[in-house]
Tab-separated table of C-alpha atoms in Angstrom:
chain	number	residue	atom	x	y	z
A	182	MET	CA	197.736	182.695	126.293
A	183	SER	CA	198.791	183.042	122.710
A	184	GLU	CA	199.333	186.313	120.913
A	185	LEU	CA	196.778	185.281	118.315
A	186	ALA	CA	194.111	184.590	121.181
A	187	LEU	CA	194.748	188.157	122.511
A	188	ARG	CA	194.247	189.614	119.126
A	189	LEU	CA	190.908	187.801	118.283
A	190	PRO	CA	187.806	189.411	119.580
A	191	ASP	CA	184.910	187.511	121.079
A	192	PRO	CA	182.267	187.334	118.463
A	193	VAL	CA	179.479	186.655	120.897
A	194	ILE	CA	180.313	189.645	123.029
A	195	LEU	CA	180.549	191.854	120.114
A	196	ALA	CA	177.214	190.735	118.813
A	197	ILE	CA	175.257	191.310	122.101
A	198	PRO	CA	174.059	194.792	121.024
A	199	ALA	CA	172.695	193.089	117.667
A	200	PHE	CA	171.005	190.314	119.806
A	201	VAL	CA	169.113	193.010	121.584
A	202	GLY	CA	168.173	195.182	118.496
A	203	LEU	CA	166.873	192.103	116.542
A	204	ALA	CA	164.759	190.823	119.383
A	205	ALA	CA	163.208	194.261	119.693
A	206	LEU	CA	162.729	194.287	116.038
A	207	GLU	CA	161.187	190.867	116.122
A	208	ILE	CA	158.762	191.883	118.910
A	209	LEU	CA	157.814	195.011	116.834
A	210	VAL	CA	157.343	193.085	113.653
A	211	ALA	CA	155.142	190.487	115.445
A	212	ARG	CA	152.853	192.932	117.016
A	213	LEU	CA	152.250	194.689	113.550
A	214	ARG	CA	151.399	191.317	112.081
A	215	LYS	CA	149.172	190.572	114.985
A	216	HIS	CA	151.196	187.393	115.801
A	217	PRO	CA	152.535	187.307	119.405
A	218	ALA	CA	156.025	185.863	119.301
A	219	TYR	CA	156.840	186.153	123.001
A	220	GLU	CA	155.329	184.818	126.251
A	221	LEU	CA	156.785	186.515	129.581
A	222	ARG	CA	157.501	183.428	131.643
A	223	ASP	CA	158.775	181.438	128.696
A	224	THR	CA	161.240	184.193	127.780
A	225	ALA	CA	162.317	184.800	131.164
A	226	ALA	CA	163.121	180.965	131.435
A	227	SER	CA	165.230	181.262	128.341
A	228	LEU	CA	167.156	184.344	129.616
A	229	THR	CA	167.931	182.618	132.742
A	230	MET	CA	169.092	179.523	131.044
A	231	GLY	CA	171.336	181.720	128.687
A	232	LEU	CA	172.768	183.523	131.780
A	233	VAL	CA	173.615	180.341	133.933
A	234	ASN	CA	175.111	178.911	130.505
A	235	LEU	CA	177.483	181.898	130.254
A	236	VAL	CA	178.571	181.388	133.925
A	237	GLN	CA	179.272	177.720	133.313
A	238	ALA	CA	181.201	178.397	130.054
A	239	VAL	CA	183.486	180.921	132.052
A	240	LEU	CA	184.201	178.077	134.734
A	241	PHE	CA	184.953	175.606	132.061
A	242	ALA	CA	186.976	177.974	129.696
A	243	GLY	CA	190.246	177.061	131.353
A	244	VAL	CA	189.727	173.261	131.056
A	245	ILE	CA	188.814	173.351	127.364
A	246	TRP	CA	191.303	175.956	126.479
A	247	TRP	CA	194.219	173.758	128.225
A	248	SER	CA	192.853	170.613	126.286
A	249	LEU	CA	192.804	172.370	122.931
A	250	GLN	CA	196.326	173.441	123.676
A	251	ALA	CA	197.662	170.247	124.771
A	252	THR	CA	196.201	168.691	121.812
A	253	TYR	CA	197.763	171.364	119.622
A	254	GLU	CA	201.042	170.385	120.818
A	255	TRP	CA	200.548	167.100	118.934
A	256	ARG	CA	199.406	168.560	115.681
A	257	LEU	CA	199.930	166.893	112.467
A	258	PHE	CA	200.463	170.173	110.547
A	259	ASP	CA	201.591	173.595	110.997
A	260	LEU	CA	198.971	175.521	109.579
A	261	PRO	CA	199.571	179.395	108.924
A	262	VAL	CA	197.048	181.739	110.262
A	263	THR	CA	195.736	182.989	106.894
A	264	ILE	CA	192.343	183.488	105.426
A	265	TRP	CA	192.645	180.249	103.644
A	266	THR	CA	193.230	178.552	106.974
A	267	TRP	CA	190.107	180.301	108.477
A	268	LEU	CA	187.948	179.180	105.269
A	269	ALA	CA	188.931	175.638	105.659
A	270	LEU	CA	188.178	175.953	109.497
A	271	LEU	CA	184.895	177.611	108.780
A	272	PHE	CA	183.821	174.430	106.961
A	273	ALA	CA	185.637	171.946	109.234
A	274	GLU	CA	184.400	173.336	112.407
A	275	ASP	CA	180.764	173.398	110.998
A	276	LEU	CA	181.027	169.711	110.230
A	277	VAL	CA	182.191	169.031	113.667
A	278	TYR	CA	178.993	170.961	115.027
A	279	TYR	CA	176.852	168.962	112.625
A	280	TRP	CA	177.963	165.797	114.240
A	281	PHE	CA	177.976	167.246	117.749
A	282	HIS	CA	174.355	168.331	117.070
A	283	ARG	CA	173.276	164.978	115.692
A	284	LEU	CA	174.911	162.935	118.506
A	285	SER	CA	173.070	165.298	120.921
A	286	HIS	CA	169.764	164.066	119.450
A	287	GLU	CA	170.544	160.425	118.737
A	288	HIS	CA	171.972	159.340	122.260
A	289	ARG	CA	170.375	160.075	125.281
A	290	ILE	CA	173.191	161.145	127.757
A	291	TRP	CA	173.918	163.924	125.340
A	292	TRP	CA	170.192	164.680	124.643
A	293	ALA	CA	169.941	165.189	128.577
A	294	ALA	CA	172.074	168.184	128.169
A	295	HIS	CA	170.637	169.510	124.976
A	296	VAL	CA	167.123	168.932	125.417
A	297	ASN	CA	166.392	172.292	127.327
A	298	HIS	CA	167.100	174.033	124.039
A	299	HIS	CA	164.041	172.552	122.463
A	300	SER	CA	161.819	172.585	125.577
A	301	SER	CA	160.164	175.926	124.621
A	302	GLN	CA	156.942	175.664	122.788
A	303	HIS	CA	157.505	179.220	121.401
A	304	TYR	CA	160.086	179.905	118.617
A	305	ASN	CA	161.610	183.394	118.702
A	306	LEU	CA	165.022	184.823	119.025
A	307	SER	CA	165.002	184.399	122.922
A	308	THR	CA	164.727	180.614	122.340
A	309	ALA	CA	168.215	180.720	120.829
A	310	LEU	CA	169.454	181.799	124.491
A	311	ARG	CA	167.981	178.614	125.936
A	312	GLN	CA	171.443	177.019	126.313
A	313	HIS	CA	172.708	173.980	128.159
A	314	TRP	CA	174.016	173.910	131.740
A	315	THR	CA	175.347	170.368	131.628
A	316	GLY	CA	176.939	169.833	128.077
A	317	ASN	CA	180.609	170.497	129.280
A	318	LEU	CA	180.125	167.823	132.087
A	319	VAL	CA	179.551	165.273	129.653
A	320	PHE	CA	182.573	166.383	127.359
A	321	THR	CA	180.664	167.498	124.400
A	322	TRP	CA	183.635	170.149	123.848
A	323	ALA	CA	185.939	166.882	123.243
A	324	LEU	CA	184.622	166.785	119.682
A	325	TRP	CA	186.400	170.008	118.632
A	326	LEU	CA	189.833	168.535	119.948
A	327	PRO	CA	190.525	166.895	116.434
A	328	LEU	CA	190.613	170.286	114.961
A	329	ALA	CA	193.618	171.243	116.990
A	330	LEU	CA	195.241	167.856	116.201
A	331	VAL	CA	194.927	168.687	112.477
A	332	GLY	CA	196.820	171.999	113.211
A	333	PHE	CA	194.204	174.577	113.671
A	334	PRO	CA	195.265	177.107	116.187
A	335	PRO	CA	193.057	176.863	119.283
A	336	ALA	CA	192.337	180.618	119.435
A	337	LEU	CA	190.949	180.564	115.893
A	338	ILE	CA	188.891	177.248	116.646
A	339	VAL	CA	187.378	179.313	119.685
A	340	PHE	CA	186.891	182.254	117.540
A	341	GLN	CA	185.061	180.218	114.862
A	342	LYS	CA	182.782	178.585	117.338
A	343	GLY	CA	181.716	182.030	118.424
A	344	ILE	CA	181.079	182.910	114.741
A	345	SER	CA	178.723	179.772	114.635
A	346	LEU	CA	176.917	180.868	117.672
A	347	VAL	CA	176.276	184.380	116.573
A	348	TYR	CA	175.176	183.046	113.025
A	349	GLN	CA	172.674	180.561	114.793
A	350	PHE	CA	170.978	183.282	116.734
A	351	TRP	CA	169.198	184.932	113.941
A	352	ILE	CA	167.476	181.865	112.574
A	353	HIS	CA	165.518	181.400	115.510
A	354	THR	CA	162.460	183.363	114.335
A	355	GLU	CA	159.133	182.885	112.540
A	356	GLN	CA	159.087	186.349	111.293
A	357	VAL	CA	161.482	185.475	108.108
A	358	ARG	CA	159.606	182.852	106.021
A	359	ARG	CA	161.868	182.020	103.008
A	360	LEU	CA	165.199	183.565	101.771
A	361	PRO	CA	166.553	183.460	97.862
A	362	ARG	CA	166.659	179.799	96.849
A	363	TRP	CA	170.294	179.714	96.248
A	364	PHE	CA	170.681	181.002	100.026
A	365	GLU	CA	168.129	178.184	101.279
A	366	ALA	CA	170.202	175.681	99.257
A	367	VAL	CA	173.475	176.217	100.919
A	368	PHE	CA	172.814	177.836	104.327
A	369	ASN	CA	170.916	177.057	107.521
A	370	THR	CA	167.913	179.530	107.568
A	371	PRO	CA	164.964	180.238	109.820
A	372	SER	CA	162.862	178.002	107.488
A	373	HIS	CA	165.408	174.988	108.010
A	374	HIS	CA	165.888	175.543	111.768
A	375	ARG	CA	162.032	175.788	112.460
A	376	VAL	CA	161.916	172.252	110.839
A	377	HIS	CA	164.716	171.332	113.702
A	378	HIS	CA	162.674	172.540	116.666
A	379	ALA	CA	159.493	171.078	115.283
A	380	THR	CA	157.877	167.888	116.993
A	381	ASN	CA	155.965	166.869	114.064
A	382	PRO	CA	156.996	163.362	113.057
A	383	ARG	CA	158.024	164.380	109.588
A	384	TYR	CA	160.315	167.002	111.203
A	385	LEU	CA	161.736	165.111	114.067
A	386	ASP	CA	165.656	164.982	114.288
A	387	ARG	CA	166.173	166.711	111.145
A	388	ASN	CA	168.276	169.784	110.024
A	389	TYR	CA	171.251	169.526	112.487
A	390	ALA	CA	173.063	172.356	110.538
A	391	GLY	CA	175.040	175.020	112.298
A	392	ILE	CA	175.819	177.526	109.286
A	393	PHE	CA	175.763	175.178	106.172
A	394	ILE	CA	172.646	173.103	105.556
A	395	ILE	CA	174.805	170.960	102.935
A	396	TRP	CA	175.781	168.470	105.619
A	397	ASP	CA	172.120	167.581	106.231
A	398	LYS	CA	171.751	167.083	102.442
A	399	LEU	CA	174.940	165.115	102.294
A	400	PHE	CA	174.208	162.889	105.361
A	401	GLY	CA	170.641	162.327	104.912
A	402	SER	CA	169.031	164.251	107.605
A	403	PHE	CA	167.499	167.163	105.631
A	404	ALA	CA	163.815	167.739	105.563
A	405	PRO	CA	162.292	170.910	103.989
A	406	GLU	CA	159.516	173.124	105.682
A	407	ASP	CA	156.314	172.300	104.267
A	408	ASP	CA	153.761	175.174	104.521
A	409	ALA	CA	150.795	172.874	104.419
A	410	GLU	CA	152.042	171.354	107.923
A	411	PRO	CA	153.033	174.133	110.185
A	412	CYS	CA	155.709	173.325	112.936
A	413	ARG	CA	154.687	172.515	116.397
A	414	TYR	CA	157.517	173.413	118.683
A	415	GLY	CA	158.607	171.894	121.863
A	416	ILE	CA	159.597	168.408	122.690
A	417	VAL	CA	157.642	165.190	122.169
A	418	LYS	CA	156.340	164.990	125.873
A	419	ASN	CA	156.417	168.699	126.768
A	420	LEU	CA	157.199	169.847	130.319
A	421	GLY	CA	154.368	172.400	131.027
A	422	SER	CA	156.908	174.369	133.158
A	423	PHE	CA	158.763	177.491	133.218
A	424	ASN	CA	161.134	176.450	135.984
A	425	PRO	CA	164.730	176.697	134.810
A	426	LEU	CA	165.652	173.879	137.278
A	427	ARG	CA	163.101	171.470	136.005
A	428	ILE	CA	163.996	172.626	132.121
A	429	ALA	CA	167.764	171.984	132.856
A	430	PHE	CA	167.712	168.873	134.837
A	431	HIS	CA	164.350	166.960	134.058
A	432	GLU	CA	165.913	164.368	131.638
A	433	TRP	CA	168.917	163.705	133.918
A	434	VAL	CA	166.357	162.869	136.744
A	435	ASP	CA	164.591	160.415	134.229
A	436	ILE	CA	167.714	158.861	133.395
A	437	GLY	CA	168.464	158.216	137.041
A	438	ARG	CA	165.174	156.686	137.400
A	439	ASP	CA	165.694	154.520	134.615
A	440	LEU	CA	169.315	153.347	135.658
A	441	ARG	CA	167.844	152.305	139.063
A	442	LYS	CA	165.473	149.967	137.452
A	443	ALA	CA	168.054	148.601	134.836
A	444	GLY	CA	168.464	144.834	135.146
A	445	SER	CA	171.794	144.534	133.459
A	446	LEU	CA	174.917	146.396	132.375
A	447	ARG	CA	173.468	146.283	128.692
A	448	GLU	CA	170.201	147.780	129.742
A	449	ALA	CA	172.102	150.626	131.636
A	450	MET	CA	174.134	151.390	128.801
A	451	GLY	CA	170.925	151.424	126.465
A	452	TYR	CA	169.361	153.942	128.818
A	453	LEU	CA	172.625	156.119	128.718
A	454	PHE	CA	173.486	155.762	125.001
A	455	GLY	CA	170.459	154.508	123.196
A	456	PRO	CA	168.309	156.944	121.526
A	457	PRO	CA	165.825	159.117	123.607
A	458	GLY	CA	162.728	157.105	124.123
A	459	TRP	CA	164.496	153.727	124.101
A	460	ARG	CA	163.358	150.754	126.439
A	461	PRO	CA	164.711	147.479	126.749
A	462	ASP	CA	161.551	145.776	126.190
A	463	GLY	CA	161.044	147.435	122.901
A	464	THR	CA	157.887	149.526	124.103
A	465	GLY	CA	159.820	152.676	124.098
A	466	VAL	CA	158.823	155.435	121.406
A	467	THR	CA	161.877	156.815	119.760
A	468	SER	CA	161.919	159.435	116.859
A	469	ASP	CA	162.583	156.725	114.249
A	470	ILE	CA	159.373	155.012	115.358
A	471	LEU	CA	157.165	158.143	115.346
A	472	ARG	CA	158.491	158.692	111.938
A	473	ALA	CA	157.763	155.186	110.792
A	474	ARG	CA	154.253	155.489	112.106
A	475	TRP	CA	153.622	158.659	110.412
A	476	GLN	CA	155.040	157.319	107.087
A	477	ALA	CA	152.568	154.311	107.483
A	478	GLU	CA	149.663	156.388	108.095
A	479	ARG	CA	150.496	158.537	105.222
A	480	SER	CA	150.884	155.466	102.950
A	481	ASP	CA	147.517	153.947	104.292
A	482	ALA	CA	145.811	157.484	103.521
A	483	THR	CA	147.297	157.570	99.941
A	484	THR	CA	146.138	153.773	99.320
A	485	GLU	CA	142.513	154.706	100.557
A	486	ALA	CA	142.509	157.970	98.561
A	487	GLY	CA	143.415	155.932	95.614
A	488	THR	CA	140.829	153.270	96.207
A	489	GLY	CA	138.131	155.872	96.646
A	490	ALA	CA	138.880	157.485	93.459
A	491	GLY	CA	139.033	154.271	91.608
A	492	ALA	CA	135.564	153.305	93.031
A	493	ALA	CA	134.227	156.630	91.959
A	494	ALA	CA	135.430	156.225	88.541
A	495	ASP	CA	133.907	152.776	88.297
């Protein structure tokens, strides 16, 4: 292991006391506001998901570290370890995270690994701990290898990934409504991330940001939170279960069922890499279809309101 890796702390480990303190504060604030934020069985499921995620992360750490180091041997540039290199990595790693997150929603094989994070119908700081068990098995970590190829030291990449995880913990709350406008314009916030966890058609598959919301605005995936339409949390077809095994593997089981009935290689690839909800006969319901239906209903309602207003004026 490099000398740099030995010097850099693990941001997640250092942040654990803050995680516990913030969760306790959230519970207190929610009770004072008479707005219960936690459900015991749901929280227990989230904590279990987080603990197993930590175990599998340790098991895969060697493979990921070796891959980063092997890629770094072919680096295009020798980037010095300076504050400027870290600032460049801050944005570069966050851009990688944006595309990882977006791919995890738009392609079913990666959604199967990510869906458990969205499975809670509650939105609180414990939800941040409801992490994947299978993401490393489908090579989601490989998206970070180009950073090492560019020349960012592997230890610095791992450190920045930890910073991103720590940042994203605190945005999983309903107790913070809006932050100053300049902050909301640049950074991911509780308001932006509530949208990401919502199942309302207008909010589906929006706000993939890690730290900077600018990527969503740049790539057309941003949606603001509308106070007139509160967020409904969970997934489109909620599980109704607190069993961590079902939470972690239900989508993989469904994929297996679909692959068994696939009539061709094209259909099998569609079930694996198409958007969640895709069906070869066109009867599936994807996020784009749900959003299109909502937009059509909204347009029809606007037209009817305009017609009614015109008739009243006559």
